[in-house]
Coordinates of C-alpha atoms and ligand atoms in Angstrom, one line a residue:
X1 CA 51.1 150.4 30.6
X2 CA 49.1 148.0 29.4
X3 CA 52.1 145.4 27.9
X4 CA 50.1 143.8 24.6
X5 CA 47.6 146.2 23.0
X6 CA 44.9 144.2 21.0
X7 CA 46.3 145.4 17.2
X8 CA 47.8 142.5 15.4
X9 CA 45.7 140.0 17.1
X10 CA 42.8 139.8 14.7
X11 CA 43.8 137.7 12.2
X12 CA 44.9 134.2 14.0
X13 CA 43.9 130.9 12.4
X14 CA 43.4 131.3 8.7
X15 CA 46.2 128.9 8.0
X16 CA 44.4 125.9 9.7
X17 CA 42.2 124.4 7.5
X18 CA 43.3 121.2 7.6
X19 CA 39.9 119.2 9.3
X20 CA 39.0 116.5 6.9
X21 CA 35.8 115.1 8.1
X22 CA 36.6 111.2 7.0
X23 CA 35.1 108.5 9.5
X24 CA 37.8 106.0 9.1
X25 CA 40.7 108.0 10.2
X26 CA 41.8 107.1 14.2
X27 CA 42.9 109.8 16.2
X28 CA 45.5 112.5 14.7
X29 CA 48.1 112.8 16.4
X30 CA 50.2 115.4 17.6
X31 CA 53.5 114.9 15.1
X32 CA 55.2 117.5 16.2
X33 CA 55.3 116.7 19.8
X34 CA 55.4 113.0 18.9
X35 CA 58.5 113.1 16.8
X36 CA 59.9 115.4 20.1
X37 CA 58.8 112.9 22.2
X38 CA 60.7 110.3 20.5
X39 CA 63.5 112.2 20.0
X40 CA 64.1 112.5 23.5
X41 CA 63.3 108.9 24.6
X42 CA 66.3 108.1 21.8
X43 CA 68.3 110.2 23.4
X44 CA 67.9 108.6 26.9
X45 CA 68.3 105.2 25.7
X46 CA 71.5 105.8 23.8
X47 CA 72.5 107.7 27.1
X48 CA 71.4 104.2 29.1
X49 CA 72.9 102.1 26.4
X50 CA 76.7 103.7 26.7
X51 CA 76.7 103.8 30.2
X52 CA 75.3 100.4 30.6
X53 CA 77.9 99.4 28.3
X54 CA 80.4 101.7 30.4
X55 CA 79.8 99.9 33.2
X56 CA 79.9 96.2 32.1
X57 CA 83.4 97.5 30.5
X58 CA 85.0 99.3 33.7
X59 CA 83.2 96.1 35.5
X60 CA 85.1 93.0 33.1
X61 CA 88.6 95.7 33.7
X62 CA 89.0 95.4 37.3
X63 CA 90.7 92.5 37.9
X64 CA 91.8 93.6 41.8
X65 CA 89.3 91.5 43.2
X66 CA 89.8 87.9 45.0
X67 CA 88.1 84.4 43.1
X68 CA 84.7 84.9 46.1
X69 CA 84.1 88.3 43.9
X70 CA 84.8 87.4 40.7
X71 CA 81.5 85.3 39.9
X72 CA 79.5 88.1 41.9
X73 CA 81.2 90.5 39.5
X74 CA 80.6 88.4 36.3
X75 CA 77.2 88.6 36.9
X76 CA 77.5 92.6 37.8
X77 CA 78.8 92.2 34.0
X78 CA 76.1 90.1 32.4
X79 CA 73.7 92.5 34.1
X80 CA 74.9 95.6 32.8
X81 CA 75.7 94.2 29.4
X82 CA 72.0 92.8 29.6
X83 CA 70.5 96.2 30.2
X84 CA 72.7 97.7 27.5
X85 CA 71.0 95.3 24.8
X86 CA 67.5 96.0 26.6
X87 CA 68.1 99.6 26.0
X88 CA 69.8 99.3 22.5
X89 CA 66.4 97.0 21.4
X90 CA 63.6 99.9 22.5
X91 CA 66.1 102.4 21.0
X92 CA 65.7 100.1 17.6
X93 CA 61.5 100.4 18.3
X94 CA 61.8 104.0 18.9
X95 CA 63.3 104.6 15.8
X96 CA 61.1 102.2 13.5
X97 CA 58.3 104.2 15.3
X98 CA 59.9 107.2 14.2
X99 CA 60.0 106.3 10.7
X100 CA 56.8 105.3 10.7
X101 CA 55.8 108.5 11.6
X102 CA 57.3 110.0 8.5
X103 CA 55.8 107.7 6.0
X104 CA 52.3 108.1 7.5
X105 CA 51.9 104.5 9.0
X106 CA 52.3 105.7 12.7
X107 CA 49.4 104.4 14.9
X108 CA 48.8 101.1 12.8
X109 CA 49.5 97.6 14.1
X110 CA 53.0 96.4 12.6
X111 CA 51.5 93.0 12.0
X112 CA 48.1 93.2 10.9
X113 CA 47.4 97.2 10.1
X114 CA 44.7 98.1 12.4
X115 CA 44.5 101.2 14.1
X116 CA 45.8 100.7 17.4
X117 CA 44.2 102.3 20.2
X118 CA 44.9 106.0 20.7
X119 CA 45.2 105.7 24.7
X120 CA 47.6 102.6 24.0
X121 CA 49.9 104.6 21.6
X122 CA 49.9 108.2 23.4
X123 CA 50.7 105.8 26.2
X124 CA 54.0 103.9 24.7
X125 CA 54.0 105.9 21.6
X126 CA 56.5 103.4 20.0
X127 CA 53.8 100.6 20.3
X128 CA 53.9 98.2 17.5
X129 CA 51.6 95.7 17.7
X130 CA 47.4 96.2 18.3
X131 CA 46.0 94.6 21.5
X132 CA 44.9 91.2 19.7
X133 CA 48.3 91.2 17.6
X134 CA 50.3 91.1 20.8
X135 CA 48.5 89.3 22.8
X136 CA 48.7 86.6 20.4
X137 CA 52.3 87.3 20.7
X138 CA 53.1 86.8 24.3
X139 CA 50.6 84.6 25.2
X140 CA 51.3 82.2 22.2
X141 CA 54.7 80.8 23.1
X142 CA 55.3 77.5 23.2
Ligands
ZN201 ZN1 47.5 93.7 14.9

């Protein structure tokens, strides 16, 4: 037996009707898979942030160790707490990128509200700043 005879099949995309031919949009993005996207990368980084935290906890507990491994092991500590506020920070930027997502300003530079480069945001979606914006923010310490 044939297993999906051609019956229903005829009517498909009458619901889609949402192309708006306006020049000064950027690239539309995929929401839906963006907002998944997102989701996920949250997840991972709260994952990463507990069991950084985990560690640098079990780490500063184990006080069985002789004075030669206790500077190796505060550092083993600093470390872990370090990556736990690394991830903790790009959990913050995930979510602000989430929210911008919902109230429509996804995709624009945080700073000065240009469009930022479709390849730059499907690439780090939680981008915040346009290529001018941060360079001028890296390169213009002090
Ligand atoms: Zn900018």
């Amino acid at each position: 037996m044939p297993k999906s005879p051609p019956n229903h099949s005829s009517r498909f995309g009458s619901a889609h009707a949402e192309r708006r031919p306006r020049g000064g949009e950027p690239a539309r993005y995929d929401r839906q898979r963006l907002r998944q996207e997102l989701a996920s990368r949250m997840e991972d980084l709260r994952l990463r942030a507990a069991a950084a935290d985990e560690a640098a906890r079990s780490l500063a507990d184990g006080c069985d160790l002789d004075a030669a491994d206790a500077g190796s092991r505060r550092a083993a500590v600093a470390d872990e707490r370090r990556r736990a506020d690394e991830a903790r920070e790009q959990l913050g930027r995930v979510q602000a990128a989430r929210c911008r997502l919902d109230d429509g300003t996804f995709g624009r530079c945080v700073s000065c509200g240009t469009f930022i480069d479709p390849e730059r945001m499907s690439a780090v979606p939680y981008t915040e700043l346009c290529v001018s914006c941060s360079r001028g923010a890296e390169g213009g310490g002090r």
